Coordinates of C-alpha atoms in Angstrom, one line a residue:
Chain A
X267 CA 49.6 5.7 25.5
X268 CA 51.9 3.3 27.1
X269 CA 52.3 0.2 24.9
X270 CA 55.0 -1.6 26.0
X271 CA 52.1 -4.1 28.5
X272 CA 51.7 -5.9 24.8
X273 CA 55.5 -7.0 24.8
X274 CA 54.8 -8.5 27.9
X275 CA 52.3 -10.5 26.7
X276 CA 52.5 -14.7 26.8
X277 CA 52.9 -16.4 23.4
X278 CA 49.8 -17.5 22.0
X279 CA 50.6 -21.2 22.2
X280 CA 50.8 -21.4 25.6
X281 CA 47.5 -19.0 26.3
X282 CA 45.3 -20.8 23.5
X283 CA 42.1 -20.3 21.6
X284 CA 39.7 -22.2 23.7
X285 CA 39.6 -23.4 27.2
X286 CA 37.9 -26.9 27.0
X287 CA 37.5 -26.8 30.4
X288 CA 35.2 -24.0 30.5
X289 CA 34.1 -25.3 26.5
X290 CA 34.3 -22.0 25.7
X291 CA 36.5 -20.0 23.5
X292 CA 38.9 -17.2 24.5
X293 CA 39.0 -14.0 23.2
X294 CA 40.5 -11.0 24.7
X295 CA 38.4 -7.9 26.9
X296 CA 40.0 -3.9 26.7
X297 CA 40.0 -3.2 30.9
X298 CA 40.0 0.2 28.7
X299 CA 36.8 0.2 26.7
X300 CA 34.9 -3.1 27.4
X301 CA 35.6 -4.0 24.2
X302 CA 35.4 -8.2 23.6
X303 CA 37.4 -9.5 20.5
X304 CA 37.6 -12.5 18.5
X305 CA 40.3 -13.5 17.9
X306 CA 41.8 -11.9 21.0
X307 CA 43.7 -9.0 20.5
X308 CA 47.3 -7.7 22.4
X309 CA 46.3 -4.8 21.7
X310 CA 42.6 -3.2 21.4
X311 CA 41.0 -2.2 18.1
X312 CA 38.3 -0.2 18.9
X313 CA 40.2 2.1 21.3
X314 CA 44.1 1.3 21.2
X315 CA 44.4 0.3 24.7
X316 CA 47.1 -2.5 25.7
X317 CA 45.5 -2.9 28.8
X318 CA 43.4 -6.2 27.3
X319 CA 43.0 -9.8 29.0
X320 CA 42.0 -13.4 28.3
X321 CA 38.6 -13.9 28.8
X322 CA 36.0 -16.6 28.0
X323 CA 33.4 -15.3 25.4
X324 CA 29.7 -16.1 25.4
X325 CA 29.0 -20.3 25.0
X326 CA 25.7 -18.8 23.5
X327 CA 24.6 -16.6 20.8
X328 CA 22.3 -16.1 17.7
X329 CA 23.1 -18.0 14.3
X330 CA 22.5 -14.7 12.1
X331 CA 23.7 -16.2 8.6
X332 CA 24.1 -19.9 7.0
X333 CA 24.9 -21.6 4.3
X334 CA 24.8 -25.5 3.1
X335 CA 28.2 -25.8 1.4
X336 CA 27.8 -28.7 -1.5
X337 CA 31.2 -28.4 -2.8
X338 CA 33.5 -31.1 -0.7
X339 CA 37.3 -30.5 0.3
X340 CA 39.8 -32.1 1.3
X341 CA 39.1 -33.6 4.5
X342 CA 35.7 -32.4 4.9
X343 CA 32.6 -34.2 3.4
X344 CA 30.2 -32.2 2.0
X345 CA 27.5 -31.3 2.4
X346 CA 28.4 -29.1 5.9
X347 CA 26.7 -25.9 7.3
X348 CA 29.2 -22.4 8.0
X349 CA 27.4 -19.9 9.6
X350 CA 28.5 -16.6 11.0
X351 CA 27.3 -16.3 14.9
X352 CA 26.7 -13.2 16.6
X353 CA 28.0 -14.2 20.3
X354 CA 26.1 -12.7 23.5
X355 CA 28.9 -10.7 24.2
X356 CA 28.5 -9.2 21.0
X357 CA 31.6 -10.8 19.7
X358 CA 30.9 -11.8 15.5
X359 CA 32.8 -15.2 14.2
X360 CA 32.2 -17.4 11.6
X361 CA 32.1 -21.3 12.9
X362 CA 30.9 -24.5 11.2
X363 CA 26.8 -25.7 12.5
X364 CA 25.9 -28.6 13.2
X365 CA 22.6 -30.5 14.2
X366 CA 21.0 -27.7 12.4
X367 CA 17.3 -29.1 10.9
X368 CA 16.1 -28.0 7.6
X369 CA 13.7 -25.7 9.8
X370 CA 16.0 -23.3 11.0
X371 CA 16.5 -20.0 9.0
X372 CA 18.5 -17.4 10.9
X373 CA 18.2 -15.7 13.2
X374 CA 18.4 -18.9 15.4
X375 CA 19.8 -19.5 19.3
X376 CA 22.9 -21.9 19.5
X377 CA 25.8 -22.8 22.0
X378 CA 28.8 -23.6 21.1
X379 CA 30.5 -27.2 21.5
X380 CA 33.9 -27.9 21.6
X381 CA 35.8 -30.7 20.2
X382 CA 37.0 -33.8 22.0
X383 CA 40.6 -33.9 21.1
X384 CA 43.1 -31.0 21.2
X385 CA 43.9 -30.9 17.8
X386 CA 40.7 -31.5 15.9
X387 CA 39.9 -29.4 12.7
X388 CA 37.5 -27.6 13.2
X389 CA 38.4 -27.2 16.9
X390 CA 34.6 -26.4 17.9
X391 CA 31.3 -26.1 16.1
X392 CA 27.7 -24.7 16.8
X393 CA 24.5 -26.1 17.5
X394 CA 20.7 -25.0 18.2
X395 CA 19.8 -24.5 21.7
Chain B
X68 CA 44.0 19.2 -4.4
X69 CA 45.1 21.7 -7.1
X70 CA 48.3 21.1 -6.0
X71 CA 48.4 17.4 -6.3
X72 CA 50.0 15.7 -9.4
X73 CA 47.4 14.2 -11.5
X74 CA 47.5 10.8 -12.5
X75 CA 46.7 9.4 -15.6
X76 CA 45.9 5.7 -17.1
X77 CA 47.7 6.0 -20.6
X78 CA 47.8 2.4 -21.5
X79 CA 45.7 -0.8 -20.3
X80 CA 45.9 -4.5 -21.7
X81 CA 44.6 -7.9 -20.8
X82 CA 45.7 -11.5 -21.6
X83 CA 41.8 -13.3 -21.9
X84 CA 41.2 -14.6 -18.5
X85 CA 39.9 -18.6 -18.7
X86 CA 42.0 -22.0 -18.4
X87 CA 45.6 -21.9 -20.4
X88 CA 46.9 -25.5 -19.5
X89 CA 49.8 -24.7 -22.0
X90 CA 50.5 -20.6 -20.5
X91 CA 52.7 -20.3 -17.2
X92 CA 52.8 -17.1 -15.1
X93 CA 55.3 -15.3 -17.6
X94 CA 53.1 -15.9 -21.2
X95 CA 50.0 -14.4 -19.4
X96 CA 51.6 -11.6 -17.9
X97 CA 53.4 -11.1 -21.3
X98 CA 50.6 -10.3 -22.9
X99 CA 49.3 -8.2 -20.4
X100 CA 52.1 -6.0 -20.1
X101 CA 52.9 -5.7 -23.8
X102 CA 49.5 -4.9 -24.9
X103 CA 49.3 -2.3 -22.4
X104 CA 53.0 -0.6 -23.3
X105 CA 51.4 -0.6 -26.7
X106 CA 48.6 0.7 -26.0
X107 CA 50.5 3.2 -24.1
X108 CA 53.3 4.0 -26.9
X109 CA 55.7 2.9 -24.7
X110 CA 58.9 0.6 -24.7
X111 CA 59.8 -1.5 -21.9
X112 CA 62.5 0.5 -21.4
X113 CA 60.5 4.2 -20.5
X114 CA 59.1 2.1 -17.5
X115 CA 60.6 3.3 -14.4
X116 CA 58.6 1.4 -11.4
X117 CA 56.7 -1.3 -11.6
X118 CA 54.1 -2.5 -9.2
X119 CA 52.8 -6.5 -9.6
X120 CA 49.8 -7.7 -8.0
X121 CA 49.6 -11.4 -7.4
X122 CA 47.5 -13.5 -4.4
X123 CA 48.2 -17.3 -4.9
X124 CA 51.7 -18.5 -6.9
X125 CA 53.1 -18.9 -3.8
X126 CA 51.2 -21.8 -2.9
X127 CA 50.0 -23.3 -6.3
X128 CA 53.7 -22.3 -8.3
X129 CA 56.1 -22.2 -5.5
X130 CA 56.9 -18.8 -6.4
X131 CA 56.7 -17.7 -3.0
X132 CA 59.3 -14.6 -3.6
X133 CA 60.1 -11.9 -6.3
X134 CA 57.2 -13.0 -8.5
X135 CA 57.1 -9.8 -10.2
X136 CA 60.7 -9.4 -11.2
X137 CA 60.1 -13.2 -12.6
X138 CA 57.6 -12.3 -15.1
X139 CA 59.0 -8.7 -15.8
X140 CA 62.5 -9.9 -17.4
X141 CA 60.7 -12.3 -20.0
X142 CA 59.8 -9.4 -21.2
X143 CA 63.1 -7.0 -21.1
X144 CA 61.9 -5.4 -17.4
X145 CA 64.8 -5.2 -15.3
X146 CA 67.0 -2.5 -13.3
X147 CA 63.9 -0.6 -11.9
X148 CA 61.9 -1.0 -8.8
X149 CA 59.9 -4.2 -8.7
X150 CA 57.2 -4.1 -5.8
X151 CA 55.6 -7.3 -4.9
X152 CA 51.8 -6.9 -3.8
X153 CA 49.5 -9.6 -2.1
X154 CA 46.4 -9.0 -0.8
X155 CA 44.4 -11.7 -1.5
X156 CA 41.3 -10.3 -4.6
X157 CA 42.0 -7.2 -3.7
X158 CA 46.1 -7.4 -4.8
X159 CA 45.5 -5.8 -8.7
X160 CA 44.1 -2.1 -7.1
X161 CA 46.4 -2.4 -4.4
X162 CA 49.1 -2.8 -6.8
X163 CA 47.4 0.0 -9.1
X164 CA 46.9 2.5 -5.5
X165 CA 51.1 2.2 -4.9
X166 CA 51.5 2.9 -8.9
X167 CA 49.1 6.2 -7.8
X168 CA 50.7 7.2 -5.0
X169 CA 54.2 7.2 -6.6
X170 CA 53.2 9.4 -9.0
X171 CA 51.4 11.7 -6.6
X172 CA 54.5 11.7 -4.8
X173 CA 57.3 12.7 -7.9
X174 CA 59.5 10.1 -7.5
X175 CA 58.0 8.3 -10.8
X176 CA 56.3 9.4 -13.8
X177 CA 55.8 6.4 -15.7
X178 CA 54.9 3.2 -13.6
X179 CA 53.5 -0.2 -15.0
X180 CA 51.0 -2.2 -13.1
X181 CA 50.6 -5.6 -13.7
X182 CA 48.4 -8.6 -12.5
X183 CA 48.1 -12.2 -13.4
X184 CA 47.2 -15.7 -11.7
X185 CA 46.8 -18.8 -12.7
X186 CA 44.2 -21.0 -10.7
X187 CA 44.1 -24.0 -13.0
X188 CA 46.8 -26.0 -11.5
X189 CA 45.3 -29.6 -12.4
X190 CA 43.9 -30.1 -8.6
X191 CA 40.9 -28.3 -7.1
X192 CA 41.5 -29.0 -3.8
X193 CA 44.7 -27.2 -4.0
X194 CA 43.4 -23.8 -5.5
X195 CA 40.7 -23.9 -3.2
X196 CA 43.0 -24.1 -0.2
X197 CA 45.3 -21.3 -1.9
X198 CA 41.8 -19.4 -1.7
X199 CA 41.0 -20.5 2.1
X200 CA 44.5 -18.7 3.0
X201 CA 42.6 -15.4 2.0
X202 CA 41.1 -15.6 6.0
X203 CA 42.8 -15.5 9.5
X204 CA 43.7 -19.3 9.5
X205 CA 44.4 -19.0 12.8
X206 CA 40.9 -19.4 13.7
X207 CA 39.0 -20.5 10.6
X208 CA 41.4 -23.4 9.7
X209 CA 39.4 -26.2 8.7
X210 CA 35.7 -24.6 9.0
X211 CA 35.9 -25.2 5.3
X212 CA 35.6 -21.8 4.9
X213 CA 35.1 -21.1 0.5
X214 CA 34.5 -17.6 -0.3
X215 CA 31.8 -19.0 -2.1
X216 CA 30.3 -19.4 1.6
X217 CA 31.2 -16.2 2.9
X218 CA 29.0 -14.4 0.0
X219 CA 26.3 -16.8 0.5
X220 CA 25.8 -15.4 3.7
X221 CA 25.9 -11.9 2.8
X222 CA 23.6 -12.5 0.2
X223 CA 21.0 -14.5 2.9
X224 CA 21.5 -11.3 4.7
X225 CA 20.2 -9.1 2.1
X226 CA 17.5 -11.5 1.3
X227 CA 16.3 -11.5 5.1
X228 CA 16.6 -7.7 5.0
X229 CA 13.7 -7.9 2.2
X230 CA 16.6 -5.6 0.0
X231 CA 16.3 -8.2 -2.4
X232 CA 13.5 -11.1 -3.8
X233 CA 15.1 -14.9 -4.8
X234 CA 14.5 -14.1 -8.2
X235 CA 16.8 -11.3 -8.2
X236 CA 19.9 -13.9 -7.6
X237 CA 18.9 -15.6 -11.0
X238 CA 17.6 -12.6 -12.6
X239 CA 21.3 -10.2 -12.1
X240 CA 23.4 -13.2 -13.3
X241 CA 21.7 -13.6 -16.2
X242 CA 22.5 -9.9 -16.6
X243 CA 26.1 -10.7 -15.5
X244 CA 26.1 -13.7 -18.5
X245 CA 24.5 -11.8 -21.3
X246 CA 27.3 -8.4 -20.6
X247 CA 30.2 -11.4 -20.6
X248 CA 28.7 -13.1 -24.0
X249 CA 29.9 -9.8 -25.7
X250 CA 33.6 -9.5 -24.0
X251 CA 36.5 -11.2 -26.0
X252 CA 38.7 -10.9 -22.7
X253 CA 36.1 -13.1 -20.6
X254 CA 36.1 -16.7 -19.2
X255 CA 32.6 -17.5 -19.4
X256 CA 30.6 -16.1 -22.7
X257 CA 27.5 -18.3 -23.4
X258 CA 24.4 -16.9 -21.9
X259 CA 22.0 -18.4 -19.6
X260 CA 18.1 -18.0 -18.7
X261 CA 17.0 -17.2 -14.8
X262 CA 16.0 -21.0 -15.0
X263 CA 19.1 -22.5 -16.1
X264 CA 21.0 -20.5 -13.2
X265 CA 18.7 -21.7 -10.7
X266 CA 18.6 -25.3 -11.9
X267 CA 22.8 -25.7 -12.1
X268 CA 24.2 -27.3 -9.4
X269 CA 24.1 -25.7 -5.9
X270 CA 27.4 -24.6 -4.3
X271 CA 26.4 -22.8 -1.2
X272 CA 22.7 -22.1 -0.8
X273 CA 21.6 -20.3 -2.1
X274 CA 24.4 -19.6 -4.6
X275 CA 23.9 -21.9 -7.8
X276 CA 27.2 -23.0 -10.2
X277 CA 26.3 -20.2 -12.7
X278 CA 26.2 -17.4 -10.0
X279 CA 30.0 -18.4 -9.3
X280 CA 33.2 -17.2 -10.6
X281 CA 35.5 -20.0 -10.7
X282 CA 39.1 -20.7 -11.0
X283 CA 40.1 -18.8 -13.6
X284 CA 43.7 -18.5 -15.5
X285 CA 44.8 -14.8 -16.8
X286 CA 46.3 -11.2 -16.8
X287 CA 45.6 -7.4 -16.9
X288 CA 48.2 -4.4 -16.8
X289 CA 47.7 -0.7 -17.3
X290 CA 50.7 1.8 -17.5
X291 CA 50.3 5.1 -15.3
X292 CA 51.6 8.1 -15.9
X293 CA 51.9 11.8 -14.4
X294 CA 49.1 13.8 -15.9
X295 CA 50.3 15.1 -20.0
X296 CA 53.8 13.1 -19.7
X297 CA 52.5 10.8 -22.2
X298 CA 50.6 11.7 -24.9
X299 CA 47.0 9.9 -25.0
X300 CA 44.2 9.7 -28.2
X301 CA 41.7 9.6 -24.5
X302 CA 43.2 11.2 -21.8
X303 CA 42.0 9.0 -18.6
X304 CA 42.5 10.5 -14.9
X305 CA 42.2 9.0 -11.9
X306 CA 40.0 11.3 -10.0
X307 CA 40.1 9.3 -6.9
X308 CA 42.1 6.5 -5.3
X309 CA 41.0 5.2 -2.0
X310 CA 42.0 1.9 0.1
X311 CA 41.3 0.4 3.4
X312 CA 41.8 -2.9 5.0
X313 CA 38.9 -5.0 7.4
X314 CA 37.3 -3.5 10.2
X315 CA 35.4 -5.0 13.1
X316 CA 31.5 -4.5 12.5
X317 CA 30.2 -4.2 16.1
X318 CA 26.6 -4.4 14.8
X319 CA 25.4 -6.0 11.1
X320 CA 24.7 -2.3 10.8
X321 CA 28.1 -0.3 10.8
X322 CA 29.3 0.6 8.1
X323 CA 31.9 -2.0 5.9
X324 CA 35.3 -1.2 4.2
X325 CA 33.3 -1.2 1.0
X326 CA 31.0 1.7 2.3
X327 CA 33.8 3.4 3.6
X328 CA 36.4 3.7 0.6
X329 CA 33.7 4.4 -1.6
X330 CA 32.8 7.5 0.6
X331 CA 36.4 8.6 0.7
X332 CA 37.1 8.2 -2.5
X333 CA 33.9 10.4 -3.4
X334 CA 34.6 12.8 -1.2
X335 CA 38.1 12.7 -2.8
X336 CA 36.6 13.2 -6.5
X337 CA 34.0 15.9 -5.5
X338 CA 31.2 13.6 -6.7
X339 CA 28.7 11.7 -5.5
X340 CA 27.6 8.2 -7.1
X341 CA 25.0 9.7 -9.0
X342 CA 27.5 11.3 -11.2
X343 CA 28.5 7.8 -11.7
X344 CA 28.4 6.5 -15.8
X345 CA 30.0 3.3 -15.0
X346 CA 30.7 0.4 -12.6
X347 CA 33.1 -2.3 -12.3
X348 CA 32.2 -4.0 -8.8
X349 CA 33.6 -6.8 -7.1
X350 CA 31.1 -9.6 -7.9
X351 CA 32.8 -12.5 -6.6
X352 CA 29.3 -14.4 -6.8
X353 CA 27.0 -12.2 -9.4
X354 CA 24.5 -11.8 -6.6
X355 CA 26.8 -9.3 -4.6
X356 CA 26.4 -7.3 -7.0
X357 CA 23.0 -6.3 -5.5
X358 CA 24.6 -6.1 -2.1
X359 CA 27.6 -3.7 -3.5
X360 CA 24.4 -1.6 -5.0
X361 CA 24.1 -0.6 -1.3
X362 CA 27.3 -0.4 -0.4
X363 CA 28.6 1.9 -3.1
X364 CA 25.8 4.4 -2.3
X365 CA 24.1 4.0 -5.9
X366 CA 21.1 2.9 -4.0
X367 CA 19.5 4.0 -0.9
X368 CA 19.8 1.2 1.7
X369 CA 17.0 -1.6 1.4
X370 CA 16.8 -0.3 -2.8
X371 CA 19.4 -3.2 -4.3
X372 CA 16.3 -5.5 -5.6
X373 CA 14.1 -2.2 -6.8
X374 CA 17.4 -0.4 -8.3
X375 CA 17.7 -3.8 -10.5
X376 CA 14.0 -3.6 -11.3
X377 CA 14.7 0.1 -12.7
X378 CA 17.2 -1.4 -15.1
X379 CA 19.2 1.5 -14.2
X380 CA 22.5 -0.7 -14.0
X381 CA 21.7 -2.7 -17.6
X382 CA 24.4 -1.7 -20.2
X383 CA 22.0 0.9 -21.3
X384 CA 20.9 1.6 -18.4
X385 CA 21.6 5.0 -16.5
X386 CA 24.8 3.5 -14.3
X387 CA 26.1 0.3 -16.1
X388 CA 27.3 -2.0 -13.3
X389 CA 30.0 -4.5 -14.5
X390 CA 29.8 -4.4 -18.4
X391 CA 32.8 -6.9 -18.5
X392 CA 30.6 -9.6 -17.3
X393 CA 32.0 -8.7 -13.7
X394 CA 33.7 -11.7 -11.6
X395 CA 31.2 -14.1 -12.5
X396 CA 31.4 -14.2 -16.0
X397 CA 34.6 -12.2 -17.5
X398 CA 36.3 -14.3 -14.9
X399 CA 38.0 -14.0 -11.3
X400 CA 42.1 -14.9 -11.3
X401 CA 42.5 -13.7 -8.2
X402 CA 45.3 -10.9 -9.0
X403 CA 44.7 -10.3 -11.7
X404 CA 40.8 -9.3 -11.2
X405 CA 41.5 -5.2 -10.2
X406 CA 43.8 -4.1 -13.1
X407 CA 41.1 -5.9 -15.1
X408 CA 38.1 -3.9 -14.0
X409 CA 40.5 -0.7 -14.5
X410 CA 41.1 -2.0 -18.0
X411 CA 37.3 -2.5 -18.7
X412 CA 36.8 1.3 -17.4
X413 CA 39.1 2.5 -19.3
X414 CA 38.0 0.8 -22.3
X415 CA 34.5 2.3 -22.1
X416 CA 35.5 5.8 -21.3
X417 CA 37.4 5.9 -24.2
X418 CA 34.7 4.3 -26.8
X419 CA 36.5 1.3 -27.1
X420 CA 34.6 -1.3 -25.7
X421 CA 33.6 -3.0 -28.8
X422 CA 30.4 -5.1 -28.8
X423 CA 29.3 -3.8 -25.3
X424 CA 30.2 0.1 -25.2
X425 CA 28.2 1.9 -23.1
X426 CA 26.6 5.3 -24.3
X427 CA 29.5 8.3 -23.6
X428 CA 30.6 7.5 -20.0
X429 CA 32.9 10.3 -18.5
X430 CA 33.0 9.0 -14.9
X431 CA 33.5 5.7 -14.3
X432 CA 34.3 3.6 -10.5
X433 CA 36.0 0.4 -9.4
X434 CA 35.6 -1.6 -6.7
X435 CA 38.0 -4.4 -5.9
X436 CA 37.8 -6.6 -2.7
X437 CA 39.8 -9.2 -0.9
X438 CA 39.7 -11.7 2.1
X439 CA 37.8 -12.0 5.0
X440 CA 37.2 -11.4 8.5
X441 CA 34.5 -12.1 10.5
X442 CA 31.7 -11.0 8.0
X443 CA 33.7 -8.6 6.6
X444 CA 36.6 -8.0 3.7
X445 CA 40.3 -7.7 4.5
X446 CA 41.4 -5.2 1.9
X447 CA 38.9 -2.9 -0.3
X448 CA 40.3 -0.2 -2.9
X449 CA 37.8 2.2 -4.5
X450 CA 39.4 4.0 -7.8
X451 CA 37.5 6.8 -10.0
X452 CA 38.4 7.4 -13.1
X453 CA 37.5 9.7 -15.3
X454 CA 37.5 11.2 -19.3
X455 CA 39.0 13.8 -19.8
X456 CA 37.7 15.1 -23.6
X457 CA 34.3 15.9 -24.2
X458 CA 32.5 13.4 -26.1
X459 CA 32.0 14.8 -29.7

């Protein structure tokens, strides 16, 4: 298999994480397999194909795990919510949830939200739908 | 495999792991490495490789480079190869796997492995974000991210797969608690009842203080050998030695690194884990312990909570999981953690275990895991050891 389209490939600060445009992130899609990654890949994991693009993941997906973290650090007040979403496009990530009531045990629908200014930690977040 | 070299542990030591405000790097791993030539019968100077396992004195020392050949020539180490290993919890059976493979290869016959970290660095925030670099910070910088966290929500998984009940959580770290109470080489030893773990202060729901291992100062080393170069009282060889790093889980059901090094390395042994006598597993919270139940095979999936019940992994039980006190309670410095579950096993195969020897083990299994990806570990190695004399 022909690797060499990875060299080719823009540097990632120019091609970015998210497109706030769209608020949605970017991963990368194998033309090979189908495949979707987070993060995006140069080259493909599941089937070893270079032949991958940018492409907007899912806004939406199911909350399948959460925790309360009670345990502050530096810069972030506790107590917070991580959970780990399963996007629509089957795509797994692990994000911080917000707006979540006390109600909500996974497996819960959310869309993502992305933050107002470019360099905000965490750059997005999650909430119900 | 009759052709392969066979590998033996002839040595194994530990500095205690806990807080040392007064001991640097080099004074742990000192003790480490001299109680395992010792125990060995060995002088620094029949080492001829040595492989050092270390995840976070980069950040919290500085010692971003050679940390190995720093601590080795305290102690008289120096001319041989020195190979630096990081990977994150999982850095002691890395190290311990490249010891293994040297052997197996001919190029050494007598190789030290040593791990040691210290956490306590007089500010939390900075071991903890030594800890956060154990994930692609590319994408979870800032999420807050503890591993505390990550286990949280593989333990909620297990609860929501009705594997496990709530009082399980409390119920295995009391078990974790009572098997550190009786190890001289572990942080935590006072034991706790299933209400005094549920009513300590919650860290990430639902794991309490007490189901946490914390920061934690300390060492562990173990001197490898080609099988009958050095003479042993307890032969030990490894039967199997087995590593992977993360994979992408495309469903919650595939299969995870843990799963699949434990299979290879029992394929690799030519046992299955009911041949098992012994467990050290990586209970980074003392609830994943339940979850590793699964994961190692010594279960059926969706069994964790009933193969507790059956008091099968109790020190007398059938399969003794974590006899050290595990993570949680012999204590977790980060690179240190592998080469001390290797020391534990090795202890109890050879009837030395004082005050919590298990009854005549002859096979024994590690599991040693480290970092994250998306839901699923970085690095996992699986070792099996085993005893080579009959048990008179």
């Amino acid at each position: 298999m022909d690797l060499t389209p990875a060299l080719r490939r823009d540097v990632l600060a120019r091609r970015g994480r998210a497109w706030p445009g769209e608020n949605c992130l970017v991963g990368s899609e194998c033309a090979n397999c189908g495949q979707r990654a987070w993060p995006g890949r140069s080259i493909c994991q599941r089937c070893g194909s270079p032949d991958v693009r940018d492409v907007a993941l899912s806004q939406r997906g199911v909350l399948v795990a959460q925790t309360i973290v009670h345990v502050p650090l530096r810069g972030i007040p506790a107590p917070y919510v991580v959970g780990r979403v399963r996007l629509d496009d089957g795509v797994s990530l692990f994000a911080n949830v917000r707006s979540l009531g006390k109600a909500a045990p996974p497996p819960w629908p959310v869309r993502i939200v992305l933050a107002g200014e470019p360099d905000s930690e965490p750059a997005f977040w999650f909430e119900p739908l | 495999m009759t052709d392969r070299i066979s590998t033996e542990i002839v040595g194994v030591g530990m500095h205690r792991f806990g807080r040392f405000p007064e001991s640097s790097l080099k004074d742990l791993a000192r003790v480490a490495i001299v109680e395992a030539l010792t125990d060995a019968g060995l002088g620094v100077k029949d080492v001829e490789a040595v492989y050092s396992a270390n995840a976070t004195a980069g950040v919290l020392q500085g010692q971003e480079q050679i940390r190995g050949q720093t601590v080795l020539r305290d102690v008289g180490i120096e001319r041989v190869p020195v190979v630096n290993i990081e990977n994150a919890c999982a850095s002691g059976s890395s190290a311990l796997r490249e010891a293994i493979m040297a052997i197996r290869a001919g190029a050494v016959e007598i190789a030290l492995v040593v791990g040691f970290e210290k956490m306590f660095v007089g500010d939390r925030d900075r071991s903890l974000s030594a800890l956060e670099s154990a994930a692609d910070l590319d994408v979870v910088r800032g999420l807050g991210l503890q591993f505390t966290a990550v286990y949280a929500m593989r333990v909620q998984s297990l609860l929501a797969r009705g594997s496990i009940a709530e009082r399980h959580l409390a119920e295995v770290t009391v078990k974790s608690h009572d098997n550190g109470s009786r190890n001289p080489f572990a942080q935590h030893t006072k034991r706790f009842s299933a209400q005094e773990v549920l009513s300590s202060r919650m860290i990430a729901d639902p794991m309490t203080l007490l189901m946490c291992s914390s920061l934690s100062d300390g060492a562990a080393a173990a001197v490898v050998a080609r099988g009958g170069r050095v003479p042993a009282r307890v032969p030990i060889r490894v039967r199997a030695s087995s590593a992977g790093s993360g994979v992408v889980r495309y469903t919650d059901e595939d299969p995870t690194i843990a799963e699949l090094c434990a299979r290879a390395a029992y394929e690799e042994a030519g046992i299955g884990p009911e041949d098992l006598d012994a467990v050290e597993l990586h209970d980074a919270v003392a609830p994943a312990e339940l979850l590793y139940y699964e994961q190692l095979g010594l279960c059926p999936p969706g069994g964790a909570g009933e193969f507790f019940d059956s008091g099968a992994t109790a020190l007398a039980g059938r399969v003794p999981v974590n006899p050290s006190g595990g993570l949680c309670s012999r204590g977790h410095p980060t690179g240190a953690t592998g080469m001390a579950q290797v020391a534990e096993l090795v202890w109890q195969l050879r009837g030395d275990a004082t005050g919590r020897q298990i009854d005549r083990p002859r096979l024994a299994l590690a599991q040693n895991s480290g970092g994250w990806y998306e839901g699923e570990s970085a690095a996992c190695n699986v070792h099996i050891l085993e005893r080579l004399p009959a048990w008179t």
